[in-house]
């Protein structure tokens, strides 16, 4: 233990971790599972999805573990009925605005949203209604962006801006009208995207995917005057 270490309790177990880290990071270092969706360590720590809610003794409201800093003597409970219920309701709300075509989605069985729903035993969504995003942008040579599947985690935006330092994605609107989209409301094809594919790699769902040759085949099949020439996929992933 050093001067800058912090000792606190998590699920009645006393642990010591470095000062300045979050409850989520402390839990991970001690193999305590807290579900997350928007969190991308050191890149996207914005507390947006509220899947990581935990109880902190003495605090009235539940806290998002991914943005709650450890402090000496606090007591954190990660798996109380209240925390589990909050995560479930939050996930149901996210799912209620998600285009749930899982059987045909390229990310099925490799989707963080789907995994969370399975883990929390969610099969029915009690909050049905109008959905906010409908636009599909497939003008890029390598990336297809489907707003109807976006969960507004902003991981794509953070990777593009902070890691790749390209900055072609932005957040617009508030509440129901919130969207993550290419800047100036343009297509990805029009904003200087370098086709690195990191937004796709870090998307937890199927909102961003590689454009495959099969799309071009179907496009051409719909137009009998076109000749279909299948070449290797144009998408380039960063090393
Ligand atoms: Fe903590 Fe999303 S992971 S709010």
PDB file of C-alpha atoms and ligand atoms in Angstrom:
ATOM      1  CA  UNK A   1       0.000   0.000   0.000  1.00  0.00           C
ATOM      2  CA  UNK A   2       1.300   3.497  -0.880  1.00  0.00           C
ATOM      3  CA  UNK A   3       0.263   6.997   0.188  1.00  0.00           C
ATOM      4  CA  UNK A   4      -1.801   7.289  -2.945  1.00  0.00           C
ATOM      5  CA  UNK A   5      -3.735   4.057  -2.420  1.00  0.00           C
ATOM      6  CA  UNK A   6      -7.379   4.026  -1.382  1.00  0.00           C
ATOM      7  CA  UNK A   7      -9.055   1.355   0.734  1.00  0.00           C
ATOM      8  CA  UNK A   8     -12.800   0.850   0.519  1.00  0.00           C
ATOM      9  CA  UNK A   9     -15.386  -1.934   0.598  1.00  0.00           C
ATOM     10  CA  UNK A  10     -17.055  -3.514  -2.369  1.00  0.00           C
ATOM     11  CA  UNK A  11     -19.693  -6.169  -1.716  1.00  0.00           C
ATOM     12  CA  UNK A  12     -18.481  -6.248   1.916  1.00  0.00           C
ATOM     13  CA  UNK A  13     -14.922  -7.078   0.804  1.00  0.00           C
ATOM     14  CA  UNK A  14     -12.189  -4.605   1.704  1.00  0.00           C
ATOM     15  CA  UNK A  15      -9.934  -3.760  -1.250  1.00  0.00           C
ATOM     16  CA  UNK A  16      -7.062  -1.354  -1.842  1.00  0.00           C
ATOM     17  CA  UNK A  17      -6.596   0.296  -5.208  1.00  0.00           C
ATOM     18  CA  UNK A  18      -4.733   3.324  -6.582  1.00  0.00           C
ATOM     19  CA  UNK A  19      -6.311   6.721  -5.953  1.00  0.00           C
ATOM     20  CA  UNK A  20      -8.104   8.302  -8.901  1.00  0.00           C
ATOM     21  CA  UNK A  21      -9.510   5.207 -10.563  1.00  0.00           C
ATOM     22  CA  UNK A  22     -13.215   4.531 -10.885  1.00  0.00           C
ATOM     23  CA  UNK A  23     -15.316   1.994  -8.994  1.00  0.00           C
ATOM     24  CA  UNK A  24     -15.670   0.094 -12.286  1.00  0.00           C
ATOM     25  CA  UNK A  25     -11.912  -0.156 -12.750  1.00  0.00           C
ATOM     26  CA  UNK A  26     -11.432  -1.158  -9.109  1.00  0.00           C
ATOM     27  CA  UNK A  27     -14.081  -3.874  -9.482  1.00  0.00           C
ATOM     28  CA  UNK A  28     -12.437  -5.193 -12.651  1.00  0.00           C
ATOM     29  CA  UNK A  29      -9.060  -5.398 -10.915  1.00  0.00           C
ATOM     30  CA  UNK A  30     -10.682  -7.668  -8.333  1.00  0.00           C
ATOM     31  CA  UNK A  31     -12.661  -9.761 -10.830  1.00  0.00           C
ATOM     32  CA  UNK A  32     -16.023  -8.313  -9.807  1.00  0.00           C
ATOM     33  CA  UNK A  33     -18.315  -8.084 -12.798  1.00  0.00           C
ATOM     34  CA  UNK A  34     -20.283  -4.885 -13.460  1.00  0.00           C
ATOM     35  CA  UNK A  35     -22.075  -4.772 -16.830  1.00  0.00           C
ATOM     36  CA  UNK A  36     -21.175  -1.926 -19.208  1.00  0.00           C
ATOM     37  CA  UNK A  37     -22.157  -0.806 -22.696  1.00  0.00           C
ATOM     38  CA  UNK A  38     -20.821   2.692 -23.412  1.00  0.00           C
ATOM     39  CA  UNK A  39     -17.539   2.353 -21.521  1.00  0.00           C
ATOM     40  CA  UNK A  40     -14.280   2.067 -23.450  1.00  0.00           C
ATOM     41  CA  UNK A  41     -11.413   2.216 -20.995  1.00  0.00           C
ATOM     42  CA  UNK A  42      -9.407   5.466 -21.204  1.00  0.00           C
ATOM     43  CA  UNK A  43     -11.236   6.443 -24.403  1.00  0.00           C
ATOM     44  CA  UNK A  44     -14.954   6.767 -23.681  1.00  0.00           C
ATOM     45  CA  UNK A  45     -15.793   7.207 -19.999  1.00  0.00           C
ATOM     46  CA  UNK A  46     -18.919   9.349 -20.230  1.00  0.00           C
ATOM     47  CA  UNK A  47     -21.507   7.519 -18.115  1.00  0.00           C
ATOM     48  CA  UNK A  48     -24.088   7.490 -20.908  1.00  0.00           C
ATOM     49  CA  UNK A  49     -25.753   4.077 -20.896  1.00  0.00           C
ATOM     50  CA  UNK A  50     -26.305   3.634 -17.129  1.00  0.00           C
ATOM     51  CA  UNK A  51     -25.780  -0.115 -17.356  1.00  0.00           C
ATOM     52  CA  UNK A  52     -23.126  -0.011 -14.628  1.00  0.00           C
ATOM     53  CA  UNK A  53     -25.365   1.337 -11.853  1.00  0.00           C
ATOM     54  CA  UNK A  54     -24.283   0.399  -8.321  1.00  0.00           C
ATOM     55  CA  UNK A  55     -25.374   1.314  -4.818  1.00  0.00           C
ATOM     56  CA  UNK A  56     -23.064   3.381  -2.640  1.00  0.00           C
ATOM     57  CA  UNK A  57     -23.903   3.348   1.077  1.00  0.00           C
ATOM     58  CA  UNK A  58     -25.184   6.752   2.176  1.00  0.00           C
ATOM     59  CA  UNK A  59     -25.885   8.019  -1.360  1.00  0.00           C
ATOM     60  CA  UNK A  60     -29.573   8.407  -2.169  1.00  0.00           C
ATOM     61  CA  UNK A  61     -29.240   7.818  -5.885  1.00  0.00           C
ATOM     62  CA  UNK A  62     -27.597   4.903  -7.636  1.00  0.00           C
ATOM     63  CA  UNK A  63     -24.236   5.765  -9.151  1.00  0.00           C
ATOM     64  CA  UNK A  64     -22.660   4.920 -12.509  1.00  0.00           C
ATOM     65  CA  UNK A  65     -19.579   2.879 -11.540  1.00  0.00           C
ATOM     66  CA  UNK A  66     -17.699   3.866 -14.708  1.00  0.00           C
ATOM     67  CA  UNK A  67     -17.513   7.529 -13.671  1.00  0.00           C
ATOM     68  CA  UNK A  68     -17.669   7.239  -9.861  1.00  0.00           C
ATOM     69  CA  UNK A  69     -14.194   7.677  -8.339  1.00  0.00           C
ATOM     70  CA  UNK A  70     -13.065   5.467  -5.476  1.00  0.00           C
ATOM     71  CA  UNK A  71     -12.711   7.205  -2.097  1.00  0.00           C
ATOM     72  CA  UNK A  72     -11.452   6.028   1.281  1.00  0.00           C
ATOM     73  CA  UNK A  73     -14.082   4.246   3.354  1.00  0.00           C
ATOM     74  CA  UNK A  74     -16.934   4.149   0.826  1.00  0.00           C
ATOM     75  CA  UNK A  75     -19.058   1.012   0.655  1.00  0.00           C
ATOM     76  CA  UNK A  76     -20.183  -0.126  -2.790  1.00  0.00           C
ATOM     77  CA  UNK A  77     -22.699  -2.860  -3.598  1.00  0.00           C
ATOM     78  CA  UNK A  78     -22.721  -4.052  -7.199  1.00  0.00           C
ATOM     79  CA  UNK A  79     -25.478  -6.639  -7.236  1.00  0.00           C
ATOM     80  CA  UNK A  80     -28.403  -5.437  -5.104  1.00  0.00           C
ATOM     81  CA  UNK A  81     -32.009  -5.847  -6.320  1.00  0.00           C
ATOM     82  CA  UNK A  82     -32.230  -2.054  -6.755  1.00  0.00           C
ATOM     83  CA  UNK A  83     -29.111  -1.901  -8.940  1.00  0.00           C
ATOM     84  CA  UNK A  84     -30.202  -4.911 -11.001  1.00  0.00           C
ATOM     85  CA  UNK A  85     -33.669  -3.422 -11.525  1.00  0.00           C
ATOM     86  CA  UNK A  86     -32.196  -0.083 -12.672  1.00  0.00           C
ATOM     87  CA  UNK A  87     -29.923  -1.831 -15.180  1.00  0.00           C
ATOM     88  CA  UNK A  88     -32.845  -3.846 -16.483  1.00  0.00           C
ATOM     89  CA  UNK A  89     -35.113  -0.812 -16.967  1.00  0.00           C
ATOM     90  CA  UNK A  90     -32.274   1.148 -18.596  1.00  0.00           C
ATOM     91  CA  UNK A  91     -31.591  -1.713 -20.983  1.00  0.00           C
ATOM     92  CA  UNK A  92     -35.289  -2.100 -21.804  1.00  0.00           C
ATOM     93  CA  UNK A  93     -35.401   1.608 -22.663  1.00  0.00           C
ATOM     94  CA  UNK A  94     -32.348   1.298 -24.930  1.00  0.00           C
ATOM     95  CA  UNK A  95     -33.849  -1.783 -26.593  1.00  0.00           C
ATOM     96  CA  UNK A  96     -37.177   0.007 -27.093  1.00  0.00           C
ATOM     97  CA  UNK A  97     -35.438   2.419 -29.488  1.00  0.00           C
ATOM     98  CA  UNK A  98     -33.347  -0.240 -31.217  1.00  0.00           C
ATOM     99  CA  UNK A  99     -34.189  -1.915 -34.533  1.00  0.00           C
ATOM    100  CA  UNK A 100     -34.224  -5.459 -33.173  1.00  0.00           C
ATOM    101  CA  UNK A 101     -33.810  -7.451 -36.359  1.00  0.00           C
ATOM    102  CA  UNK A 102     -31.356  -9.778 -34.607  1.00  0.00           C
ATOM    103  CA  UNK A 103     -31.942 -12.810 -36.817  1.00  0.00           C
ATOM    104  CA  UNK A 104     -30.590 -10.970 -39.862  1.00  0.00           C
ATOM    105  CA  UNK A 105     -28.138  -8.626 -38.142  1.00  0.00           C
ATOM    106  CA  UNK A 106     -24.465  -9.153 -38.940  1.00  0.00           C
ATOM    107  CA  UNK A 107     -23.609  -8.742 -35.241  1.00  0.00           C
ATOM    108  CA  UNK A 108     -26.012 -11.405 -33.958  1.00  0.00           C
ATOM    109  CA  UNK A 109     -24.213 -13.615 -31.388  1.00  0.00           C
ATOM    110  CA  UNK A 110     -21.431 -11.005 -31.317  1.00  0.00           C
ATOM    111  CA  UNK A 111     -23.495  -8.095 -30.037  1.00  0.00           C
ATOM    112  CA  UNK A 112     -22.970  -6.527 -26.621  1.00  0.00           C
ATOM    113  CA  UNK A 113     -26.596  -5.385 -26.457  1.00  0.00           C
ATOM    114  CA  UNK A 114     -27.847  -8.872 -27.223  1.00  0.00           C
ATOM    115  CA  UNK A 115     -25.506 -10.368 -24.592  1.00  0.00           C
ATOM    116  CA  UNK A 116     -26.674  -7.916 -21.942  1.00  0.00           C
ATOM    117  CA  UNK A 117     -30.319  -8.669 -22.757  1.00  0.00           C
ATOM    118  CA  UNK A 118     -29.617 -12.382 -22.404  1.00  0.00           C
ATOM    119  CA  UNK A 119     -27.718 -11.896 -19.147  1.00  0.00           C
ATOM    120  CA  UNK A 120     -30.563  -9.856 -17.679  1.00  0.00           C
ATOM    121  CA  UNK A 121     -33.187 -12.287 -18.974  1.00  0.00           C
ATOM    122  CA  UNK A 122     -34.998  -9.695 -21.084  1.00  0.00           C
ATOM    123  CA  UNK A 123     -37.355 -11.177 -23.659  1.00  0.00           C
ATOM    124  CA  UNK A 124     -40.206  -8.633 -23.783  1.00  0.00           C
ATOM    125  CA  UNK A 125     -39.863  -4.869 -24.061  1.00  0.00           C
ATOM    126  CA  UNK A 126     -42.582  -3.028 -22.125  1.00  0.00           C
ATOM    127  CA  UNK A 127     -41.791   0.375 -23.675  1.00  0.00           C
ATOM    128  CA  UNK A 128     -42.869   0.264 -27.306  1.00  0.00           C
ATOM    129  CA  UNK A 129     -43.474   3.426 -29.317  1.00  0.00           C
ATOM    130  CA  UNK A 130     -41.972   5.665 -31.949  1.00  0.00           C
ATOM    131  CA  UNK A 131     -38.293   5.076 -32.712  1.00  0.00           C
ATOM    132  CA  UNK A 132     -35.902   7.945 -33.286  1.00  0.00           C
ATOM    133  CA  UNK A 133     -33.345   6.954 -35.946  1.00  0.00           C
ATOM    134  CA  UNK A 134     -34.236   5.615 -39.392  1.00  0.00           C
ATOM    135  CA  UNK A 135     -31.517   6.739 -41.791  1.00  0.00           C
ATOM    136  CA  UNK A 136     -29.123   4.239 -43.394  1.00  0.00           C
ATOM    137  CA  UNK A 137     -25.965   5.810 -44.869  1.00  0.00           C
ATOM    138  CA  UNK A 138     -24.351   3.433 -47.368  1.00  0.00           C
ATOM    139  CA  UNK A 139     -22.610   5.947 -49.626  1.00  0.00           C
ATOM    140  CA  UNK A 140     -19.156   5.240 -48.185  1.00  0.00           C
ATOM    141  CA  UNK A 141     -17.051   2.698 -50.103  1.00  0.00           C
ATOM    142  CA  UNK A 142     -16.412   0.760 -46.898  1.00  0.00           C
ATOM    143  CA  UNK A 143     -18.788   1.639 -44.046  1.00  0.00           C
ATOM    144  CA  UNK A 144     -22.546   1.307 -43.666  1.00  0.00           C
ATOM    145  CA  UNK A 145     -24.115   3.308 -40.833  1.00  0.00           C
ATOM    146  CA  UNK A 146     -27.598   2.331 -39.630  1.00  0.00           C
ATOM    147  CA  UNK A 147     -29.107   4.884 -37.241  1.00  0.00           C
ATOM    148  CA  UNK A 148     -31.919   2.533 -36.266  1.00  0.00           C
ATOM    149  CA  UNK A 149     -29.426   0.309 -34.444  1.00  0.00           C
ATOM    150  CA  UNK A 150     -27.345   3.031 -32.787  1.00  0.00           C
ATOM    151  CA  UNK A 151     -27.443   2.931 -28.966  1.00  0.00           C
ATOM    152  CA  UNK A 152     -25.826   6.378 -28.578  1.00  0.00           C
ATOM    153  CA  UNK A 153     -22.869   4.998 -26.625  1.00  0.00           C
ATOM    154  CA  UNK A 154     -20.564   7.381 -28.549  1.00  0.00           C
ATOM    155  CA  UNK A 155     -17.740   4.851 -28.664  1.00  0.00           C
ATOM    156  CA  UNK A 156     -17.355   5.399 -32.430  1.00  0.00           C
ATOM    157  CA  UNK A 157     -17.162   9.143 -31.924  1.00  0.00           C
ATOM    158  CA  UNK A 158     -14.529   8.854 -29.170  1.00  0.00           C
ATOM    159  CA  UNK A 159     -12.354   6.462 -31.185  1.00  0.00           C
ATOM    160  CA  UNK A 160     -12.563   8.640 -34.305  1.00  0.00           C
ATOM    161  CA  UNK A 161     -11.843  11.883 -32.419  1.00  0.00           C
ATOM    162  CA  UNK A 162      -9.471  10.923 -29.611  1.00  0.00           C
ATOM    163  CA  UNK A 163      -7.577   7.894 -30.907  1.00  0.00           C
ATOM    164  CA  UNK A 164      -7.575   8.161 -34.688  1.00  0.00           C
ATOM    165  CA  UNK A 165      -7.734  11.977 -34.456  1.00  0.00           C
ATOM    166  CA  UNK A 166      -9.875  12.216 -37.574  1.00  0.00           C
ATOM    167  CA  UNK A 167     -12.972  13.739 -36.005  1.00  0.00           C
ATOM    168  CA  UNK A 168     -15.576  13.140 -38.670  1.00  0.00           C
ATOM    169  CA  UNK A 169     -18.314  12.054 -36.242  1.00  0.00           C
ATOM    170  CA  UNK A 170     -20.298  14.271 -33.905  1.00  0.00           C
ATOM    171  CA  UNK A 171     -23.301  14.225 -31.574  1.00  0.00           C
ATOM    172  CA  UNK A 172     -26.379  16.286 -32.404  1.00  0.00           C
ATOM    173  CA  UNK A 173     -29.812  16.831 -30.877  1.00  0.00           C
ATOM    174  CA  UNK A 174     -31.058  16.202 -27.353  1.00  0.00           C
ATOM    175  CA  UNK A 175     -33.289  13.592 -25.776  1.00  0.00           C
ATOM    176  CA  UNK A 176     -35.373  11.729 -28.324  1.00  0.00           C
ATOM    177  CA  UNK A 177     -33.701  13.572 -31.223  1.00  0.00           C
ATOM    178  CA  UNK A 178     -30.132  12.678 -30.147  1.00  0.00           C
ATOM    179  CA  UNK A 179     -28.012  11.187 -32.895  1.00  0.00           C
ATOM    180  CA  UNK A 180     -24.382  10.350 -33.515  1.00  0.00           C
ATOM    181  CA  UNK A 181     -23.685  11.142 -37.137  1.00  0.00           C
ATOM    182  CA  UNK A 182     -21.023  12.477 -39.504  1.00  0.00           C
ATOM    183  CA  UNK A 183     -20.368  16.192 -39.025  1.00  0.00           C
ATOM    184  CA  UNK A 184     -22.546  18.722 -40.883  1.00  0.00           C
ATOM    185  CA  UNK A 185     -25.246  16.036 -41.232  1.00  0.00           C
ATOM    186  CA  UNK A 186     -23.430  14.623 -44.249  1.00  0.00           C
ATOM    187  CA  UNK A 187     -22.693  11.082 -45.379  1.00  0.00           C
ATOM    188  CA  UNK A 188     -19.545   9.345 -44.115  1.00  0.00           C
ATOM    189  CA  UNK A 189     -18.478   9.427 -47.763  1.00  0.00           C
ATOM    190  CA  UNK A 190     -18.393  13.248 -47.724  1.00  0.00           C
ATOM    191  CA  UNK A 191     -16.539  14.124 -44.524  1.00  0.00           C
ATOM    192  CA  UNK A 192     -12.930  13.000 -44.875  1.00  0.00           C
ATOM    193  CA  UNK A 193     -13.307   9.549 -43.311  1.00  0.00           C
ATOM    194  CA  UNK A 194     -10.096   7.557 -43.867  1.00  0.00           C
ATOM    195  CA  UNK A 195     -11.902   4.188 -43.848  1.00  0.00           C
ATOM    196  CA  UNK A 196      -9.790   2.886 -40.964  1.00  0.00           C
ATOM    197  CA  UNK A 197     -12.750   0.883 -39.668  1.00  0.00           C
ATOM    198  CA  UNK A 198     -12.060   1.594 -35.991  1.00  0.00           C
ATOM    199  CA  UNK A 199     -15.615   2.898 -35.508  1.00  0.00           C
ATOM    200  CA  UNK A 200     -16.905  -0.485 -36.701  1.00  0.00           C
ATOM    201  CA  UNK A 201     -14.511  -2.450 -34.485  1.00  0.00           C
ATOM    202  CA  UNK A 202     -15.598  -0.477 -31.417  1.00  0.00           C
ATOM    203  CA  UNK A 203     -19.349  -0.328 -32.108  1.00  0.00           C
ATOM    204  CA  UNK A 204     -21.026  -2.653 -29.567  1.00  0.00           C
ATOM    205  CA  UNK A 205     -23.951  -3.374 -31.918  1.00  0.00           C
ATOM    206  CA  UNK A 206     -24.668  -3.489 -35.649  1.00  0.00           C
ATOM    207  CA  UNK A 207     -25.006   0.266 -36.176  1.00  0.00           C
ATOM    208  CA  UNK A 208     -21.731   0.374 -38.102  1.00  0.00           C
ATOM    209  CA  UNK A 209     -20.623  -2.430 -40.374  1.00  0.00           C
ATOM    210  CA  UNK A 210     -18.268  -3.091 -43.252  1.00  0.00           C
ATOM    211  CA  UNK A 211     -19.765  -2.754 -46.674  1.00  0.00           C
ATOM    212  CA  UNK A 212     -19.520  -6.162 -48.255  1.00  0.00           C
ATOM    213  CA  UNK A 213     -19.345  -7.149 -51.889  1.00  0.00           C
ATOM    214  CA  UNK A 214     -22.680  -8.865 -51.549  1.00  0.00           C
ATOM    215  CA  UNK A 215     -24.300  -5.438 -51.206  1.00  0.00           C
ATOM    216  CA  UNK A 216     -22.889  -4.455 -54.571  1.00  0.00           C
ATOM    217  CA  UNK A 217     -24.073  -7.754 -56.042  1.00  0.00           C
ATOM    218  CA  UNK A 218     -27.614  -7.128 -54.826  1.00  0.00           C
ATOM    219  CA  UNK A 219     -27.433  -3.530 -56.060  1.00  0.00           C
ATOM    220  CA  UNK A 220     -26.420  -4.715 -59.488  1.00  0.00           C
ATOM    221  CA  UNK A 221     -28.999  -7.499 -59.557  1.00  0.00           C
ATOM    222  CA  UNK A 222     -31.608  -4.812 -59.077  1.00  0.00           C
ATOM    223  CA  UNK A 223     -30.290  -3.085 -62.184  1.00  0.00           C
ATOM    224  CA  UNK A 224     -30.100  -5.507 -65.177  1.00  0.00           C
ATOM    225  CA  UNK A 225     -27.952  -3.051 -67.156  1.00  0.00           C
ATOM    226  CA  UNK A 226     -25.103  -3.327 -64.624  1.00  0.00           C
ATOM    227  CA  UNK A 227     -22.323  -5.883 -64.882  1.00  0.00           C
ATOM    228  CA  UNK A 228     -21.316  -7.367 -61.538  1.00  0.00           C
ATOM    229  CA  UNK A 229     -17.570  -7.469 -60.945  1.00  0.00           C
ATOM    230  CA  UNK A 230     -16.760  -8.779 -57.474  1.00  0.00           C
ATOM    231  CA  UNK A 231     -13.408  -7.562 -56.143  1.00  0.00           C
ATOM    232  CA  UNK A 232     -11.764  -7.835 -52.753  1.00  0.00           C
ATOM    233  CA  UNK A 233     -13.504  -5.816 -50.030  1.00  0.00           C
ATOM    234  CA  UNK A 234     -12.324  -2.192 -49.976  1.00  0.00           C
ATOM    235  CA  UNK A 235     -12.505  -1.781 -46.179  1.00  0.00           C
ATOM    236  CA  UNK A 236      -9.150  -1.196 -44.502  1.00  0.00           C
ATOM    237  CA  UNK A 237      -8.715  -1.840 -40.798  1.00  0.00           C
ATOM    238  CA  UNK A 238      -6.074  -0.052 -38.750  1.00  0.00           C
ATOM    239  CA  UNK A 239      -3.348  -2.288 -37.359  1.00  0.00           C
TER     240      UNK A 239
HETATM  241 FE1  LIG B   1     -21.221   3.192 -17.123  1.00  0.00          FE
HETATM  242 FE2  LIG B   1     -22.271   3.185 -19.613  1.00  0.00          FE
HETATM  243  S1  LIG B   1     -20.843   1.831 -18.759  1.00  0.00           S
HETATM  244  S2  LIG B   1     -22.765   4.465 -17.919  1.00  0.00           S
END
